[in-house]
Amino acid sequence: MLKHLVDELIPGDTRWPAASDVGVHGVVMLRLFSGQPSRILEQLSTSLDRSSDGLPGTANRAAIVQRFSDTQPALFEQIYTAAVLAYYEMPAVIEAIRASGRPYHASSHEVGYAMPVFDLERDTPRHGRGSYLRTEEVAPLDLSSLDLDAVKTTKWGLER
Amino acid sequence: MSRQQVCDILIVGAGATGSLAALVLAQAGLDVVCLEQGSWVNAADRPHRLADWSWQRRTGWNPDVNKREHADDYPVNSDSSQILMWNAVGGSTNVYGGLWPRYRPSDFRKGTEHGLQPDWPITYEDISPFYELADKIIGVSGLSGDRAMPPRERCPTRPLPVSAVARRLSAGFDELDWHWWPVEASVISEDYDGRPGCNNCGVCNGCPRGSMNEFATSIWPKAIRAGCDLRTQARVLKIEKGADGRATGVHYVDRKTGQVLFQKARIVVVAANGVGTPRLLLASENLANGNDQVGRNLLHHTLVASEMWVNGPIDGHVGFAASLISREFAETDISRGFVNGFNLNCVTSTPSAGELAAGWFSSARAPWGTHHHQWFEKHFGHSIGVFAIGDDLPNPENRVTLDTTRTDSDGMPGAKVQYVPGENDKRMMNYMLDRLKDLAQACGAVEYRLQDYRDQAGVYRTPAWHMLGTCRMGKNPENSVVNGWAQSWEVPNLFIVDGSVLTTGGTVNPTPTISALALRTAGYIRDNFASLSTA
Ligand SMILES: Cc1cc2nc3c(=O)[nH]c(=O)nc-3n(C[C@H](O)[C@H](O)[C@H](O)COP(=O)(O)OP(=O)(O)OC[C@H]3O[C@@H](n4cnc5c(N)ncnc54)[C@H](O)[C@@H]3O)c2cc1C
């Protein structure tokens, strides 16, 4: 049911398997829909099936998925996140990560990663920076310049 | 002990602080009963060893009580913050990160410094020996000699390995001439106390291997051996008060049988965390709340973050979750436009390729479609996360109350949490974001994204893994719930040992301070048991 969709989301190439090659569609179906697709998904699947050019990544299919993401953003988010997490837990994908040169284990908790131990001689910081106020050094500050009551910050965070 | 008998000490909650209090008091030969609403968490049930652990971290093992369904939880209705906690033996440390930094002396003196927070009734010097004791019991890695902190004893184990992320960040800090130091962690770098040293797996939310101190596996077995009677699936519904104003014991439901029982006690110690404790006191006919302070002044810390990507692989998925801490901005500097300070808690990256691609610290994630793998190859192994975490000012309207609309499975009202950052907090967060930008640039980031934890409507939805201040300690019974020994002002044989007693939030993760305080309070109860347990 989700086969075409997951391949649009994560297509394969020479180094990476396509999502459906490693069974992502089945995992997503079970995790999100307990194997019971909704009507919306059935419709989506039918339109992807029928799209004339057939291959993943082609304009028709990408447009259908884009429309799905625009009209059903919450459902799309759910499916995309589940597909990505499922994809990167698959043994063939982990192999592809390792083939790209990065150390990576499926179950790193079991095997861990080798790292050189902290060498006190070599690794102790030598910058000499840092200070703190001792208990008896903490003294009243003049806050008058702050105007915390009068001046209100309206733009804060990313909109600052 | 028969359930009809009076025990010396009744502890509510078997989390971090409940376990430490149980250890100290049971080792002193007192009859200690601990009631925990949750169960034991079996190592075999943990997701760490499963192929789908990234998925589990977002579902059944999500630390957000509102994003998982677990029979041991109680409803927490939050108008803003993400409520992160775990209800089981070991409490929230079943899913915590193990960063283990201490408060600094000025954190205890904010009343003197600027008066927008009260002074603690104790000083850094009062708590300092208990930091050392906690570190030895728990097993901590780290490096003494940090000039930004008071001197400390040698850590039980040496610092964790220096990761490529740490090297990259330290070069950035050096460029900016900012302080940095290897982070202290409740993760042992070498075998310690029968537990294996860390294997650098990176999956640091709890640790079924036992390299990270989880209180369920490292503290509880000792407390039980010392004689503590730990009853799981035992939810406390109400603390009972006698006509003399003293606590007489607790009503609790044995969730295995559904029976409601009463356990009499000479001293009641509440360790149910910054949400669970005020909830229980309020549900106990407003116990210890004559001054209307219970549940108020909730602190989470000001928190913003950045995610940066650098050229050249740094494999942030390898090694302990955190790398460095910078205390450059920890003290108040009025010229910045606000009071209080913050720290830069540098983590590494997510240990999970899937999490990175699905979106981790920020809005950045791999796009769907033909560019998916290109994005992944450019970003995986190149990412670094940094939190800026600061001391938020208390606001009595930031609070925990009872949720009158929802009850837990035993009919006890749920908790309601309200939290809005104040003017000083907003100014601090703006400043922090600018400094995160400086750091990304100094580290040569090819790309970075900032995170302010505001949703589309502008609501600040901080991941609230720190629940503090809701039963704060103070010098004055009018504006605090407990005194400097964490003893209720109103109910003399009632003590609170969890994070709710912190007067201020400090600029770092709080569990070392919470643990040190719990050890200090437990020692006080032990040493004064005869007088405290009689009217
Ligand atoms: C995801 C995450 C990451 C974190 N990372 C860090 C970190 O890196 N460093 C750090 O310093 N801190 C961290 N923390 C915070 C740390 O876990 C807490 O500070 C610590 O666990 C608090 O200890 P506590 O005893 O106050 O509460 P908890 O450990 O939460 O224990 C409270 C216990 O009380 C029980 N309880 C509550 N109500 C009742 C009742 N009515 N009857 C019976 N039992 C009850 C609960 O079930 C629970 O087991 C993290 C927390 C989370 C959630």
mmCIF file of C-alpha atoms in Angstrom, chain B residues 57-190:
data_model
loop_
_atom_site.group_PDB
_atom_site.id
_atom_site.type_symbol
_atom_site.label_atom_id
_atom_site.label_comp_id
_atom_site.label_asym_id
_atom_site.label_seq_id
_atom_site.Cartn_x
_atom_site.Cartn_y
_atom_site.Cartn_z
ATOM 1 C CA ARG B 57 12.426 6.920 21.945
ATOM 2 C CA ARG B 58 9.610 8.768 20.205
ATOM 3 C CA THR B 59 6.808 6.464 21.254
ATOM 4 C CA GLY B 60 6.653 4.063 24.196
ATOM 5 C CA TRP B 61 9.944 5.331 25.649
ATOM 6 C CA ASN B 62 9.281 8.980 24.964
ATOM 7 C CA PRO B 63 10.242 10.895 28.121
ATOM 8 C CA ASP B 64 7.272 13.204 27.538
ATOM 9 C CA VAL B 65 4.381 11.856 29.641
ATOM 10 C CA ASN B 66 1.950 13.221 27.100
ATOM 11 C CA LYS B 67 3.545 11.444 24.164
ATOM 12 C CA ARG B 68 3.505 7.908 25.521
ATOM 13 C CA GLU B 69 0.882 5.738 27.088
ATOM 14 C CA HIS B 70 2.059 4.090 30.245
ATOM 15 C CA ALA B 71 -0.114 2.638 32.952
ATOM 16 C CA ASP B 72 2.149 3.954 35.731
ATOM 17 C CA ASP B 73 1.822 7.602 34.679
ATOM 18 C CA TYR B 74 -0.620 10.171 35.934
ATOM 19 C CA PRO B 75 -2.161 12.881 33.755
ATOM 20 C CA VAL B 76 -0.204 16.115 33.497
ATOM 21 C CA ASN B 77 -2.042 18.854 31.691
ATOM 22 C CA SER B 78 0.541 21.403 30.564
ATOM 23 C CA ASP B 79 -0.358 24.686 28.912
ATOM 24 C CA SER B 80 3.134 25.012 27.479
ATOM 25 C CA SER B 81 6.137 22.959 28.607
ATOM 26 C CA GLN B 82 6.814 19.426 27.454
ATOM 27 C CA ILE B 83 6.638 17.425 30.659
ATOM 28 C CA LEU B 84 9.559 15.020 30.694
ATOM 29 C CA MET B 85 9.721 12.458 33.471
ATOM 30 C CA TRP B 86 9.557 8.735 34.158
ATOM 31 C CA ASN B 87 7.480 7.101 36.854
ATOM 32 C CA ALA B 88 9.166 3.934 38.052
ATOM 33 C CA VAL B 89 11.808 2.724 40.483
ATOM 34 C CA GLY B 90 14.712 5.066 39.703
ATOM 35 C CA GLY B 91 12.269 7.772 38.587
ATOM 36 C CA SER B 92 13.277 10.062 35.781
ATOM 37 C CA THR B 93 16.844 8.792 35.866
ATOM 38 C CA ASN B 94 15.583 5.837 33.834
ATOM 39 C CA VAL B 95 15.677 8.190 30.871
ATOM 40 C CA TYR B 96 18.020 10.996 31.924
ATOM 41 C CA GLY B 97 21.239 12.133 30.269
ATOM 42 C CA GLY B 98 23.752 11.892 33.095
ATOM 43 C CA LEU B 99 25.242 15.393 32.834
ATOM 44 C CA TRP B 100 26.480 16.086 36.333
ATOM 45 C CA PRO B 101 27.529 19.715 36.908
ATOM 46 C CA ARG B 102 27.352 21.535 40.233
ATOM 47 C CA TYR B 103 25.795 24.829 41.180
ATOM 48 C CA ARG B 104 28.142 27.703 41.987
ATOM 49 C CA PRO B 105 28.296 29.753 45.206
ATOM 50 C CA SER B 106 26.411 32.749 43.764
ATOM 51 C CA ASP B 107 23.442 30.508 42.858
ATOM 52 C CA PHE B 108 22.656 30.391 46.576
ATOM 53 C CA ARG B 109 22.892 34.175 47.029
ATOM 54 C CA LYS B 110 20.609 35.702 44.418
ATOM 55 C CA GLY B 111 18.618 37.573 47.049
ATOM 56 C CA THR B 112 21.750 39.381 48.117
ATOM 57 C CA GLU B 113 22.913 39.871 44.556
ATOM 58 C CA HIS B 114 19.768 41.381 43.069
ATOM 59 C CA GLY B 115 16.711 40.493 45.137
ATOM 60 C CA LEU B 116 14.616 39.163 42.257
ATOM 61 C CA GLN B 117 15.022 35.699 43.746
ATOM 62 C CA PRO B 118 15.423 34.861 47.417
ATOM 63 C CA ASP B 119 18.687 33.725 48.989
ATOM 64 C CA TRP B 120 18.784 30.070 49.841
ATOM 65 C CA PRO B 121 18.751 29.356 53.566
ATOM 66 C CA ILE B 122 22.031 27.495 53.010
ATOM 67 C CA THR B 123 25.250 28.303 51.201
ATOM 68 C CA TYR B 124 27.457 26.493 48.726
ATOM 69 C CA GLU B 125 29.739 25.604 51.613
ATOM 70 C CA ASP B 126 26.871 23.824 53.388
ATOM 71 C CA ILE B 127 26.164 21.617 50.433
ATOM 72 C CA SER B 128 29.693 21.111 49.134
ATOM 73 C CA PRO B 129 30.549 18.006 51.271
ATOM 74 C CA PHE B 130 27.361 16.372 50.036
ATOM 75 C CA TYR B 131 28.328 16.979 46.419
ATOM 76 C CA GLU B 132 31.472 14.990 47.145
ATOM 77 C CA LEU B 133 29.513 12.267 48.928
ATOM 78 C CA ALA B 134 26.987 12.008 46.085
ATOM 79 C CA ASP B 135 29.770 11.732 43.525
ATOM 80 C CA LYS B 136 31.354 8.847 45.413
ATOM 81 C CA ILE B 137 28.081 6.967 45.868
ATOM 82 C CA ILE B 138 26.987 7.540 42.317
ATOM 83 C CA GLY B 139 30.257 7.224 40.463
ATOM 84 C CA VAL B 140 31.107 10.319 38.473
ATOM 85 C CA SER B 141 33.648 11.115 35.768
ATOM 86 C CA GLY B 142 35.215 14.506 35.394
ATOM 87 C CA LEU B 143 38.227 16.684 35.907
ATOM 88 C CA SER B 144 39.047 18.867 38.892
ATOM 89 C CA GLY B 145 40.903 22.140 38.475
ATOM 90 C CA ASP B 146 38.242 24.183 36.681
ATOM 91 C CA ARG B 147 38.963 27.816 37.555
ATOM 92 C CA ALA B 148 35.324 28.708 36.945
ATOM 93 C CA MET B 149 34.261 26.615 39.930
ATOM 94 C CA PRO B 150 35.289 26.212 43.561
ATOM 95 C CA PRO B 151 37.924 23.533 44.069
ATOM 96 C CA ARG B 152 36.580 20.012 44.223
ATOM 97 C CA GLU B 153 37.971 16.618 45.123
ATOM 98 C CA ARG B 154 39.211 14.353 42.362
ATOM 99 C CA CYS B 155 36.336 12.695 40.546
ATOM 100 C CA PRO B 156 35.962 8.984 41.226
ATOM 101 C CA THR B 157 36.786 8.270 37.578
ATOM 102 C CA ARG B 158 38.738 10.275 34.996
ATOM 103 C CA PRO B 159 36.886 12.330 32.349
ATOM 104 C CA LEU B 160 35.227 10.495 29.497
ATOM 105 C CA PRO B 161 37.228 10.354 26.249
ATOM 106 C CA VAL B 162 37.662 13.581 24.326
ATOM 107 C CA SER B 163 35.482 13.327 21.250
ATOM 108 C CA ALA B 164 36.144 14.912 17.891
ATOM 109 C CA VAL B 165 33.160 17.155 18.672
ATOM 110 C CA ALA B 166 34.845 18.329 21.868
ATOM 111 C CA ARG B 167 38.034 19.160 19.973
ATOM 112 C CA ARG B 168 36.134 21.133 17.396
ATOM 113 C CA LEU B 169 34.167 23.029 20.011
ATOM 114 C CA SER B 170 37.173 23.742 22.205
ATOM 115 C CA ALA B 171 38.934 25.291 19.216
ATOM 116 C CA GLY B 172 35.881 27.526 18.744
ATOM 117 C CA PHE B 173 35.840 28.507 22.405
ATOM 118 C CA ASP B 174 39.559 29.256 22.285
ATOM 119 C CA GLU B 175 39.009 31.457 19.272
ATOM 120 C CA LEU B 176 36.388 33.410 21.208
ATOM 121 C CA ASP B 177 38.525 33.394 24.355
ATOM 122 C CA TRP B 178 35.632 31.799 26.248
ATOM 123 C CA HIS B 179 35.879 29.330 29.105
ATOM 124 C CA TRP B 180 35.330 25.595 28.466
ATOM 125 C CA TRP B 181 35.901 22.447 30.474
ATOM 126 C CA PRO B 182 35.282 18.713 30.091
ATOM 127 C CA VAL B 183 31.798 17.985 31.337
ATOM 128 C CA GLU B 184 31.226 16.078 34.562
ATOM 129 C CA ALA B 185 28.945 13.088 34.119
ATOM 130 C CA SER B 186 27.257 10.471 36.248
ATOM 131 C CA VAL B 187 28.784 8.072 33.778
ATOM 132 C CA ILE B 188 31.852 6.153 34.823
ATOM 133 C CA SER B 189 34.770 6.174 32.441
ATOM 134 C CA GLU B 190 36.307 3.122 34.131
#
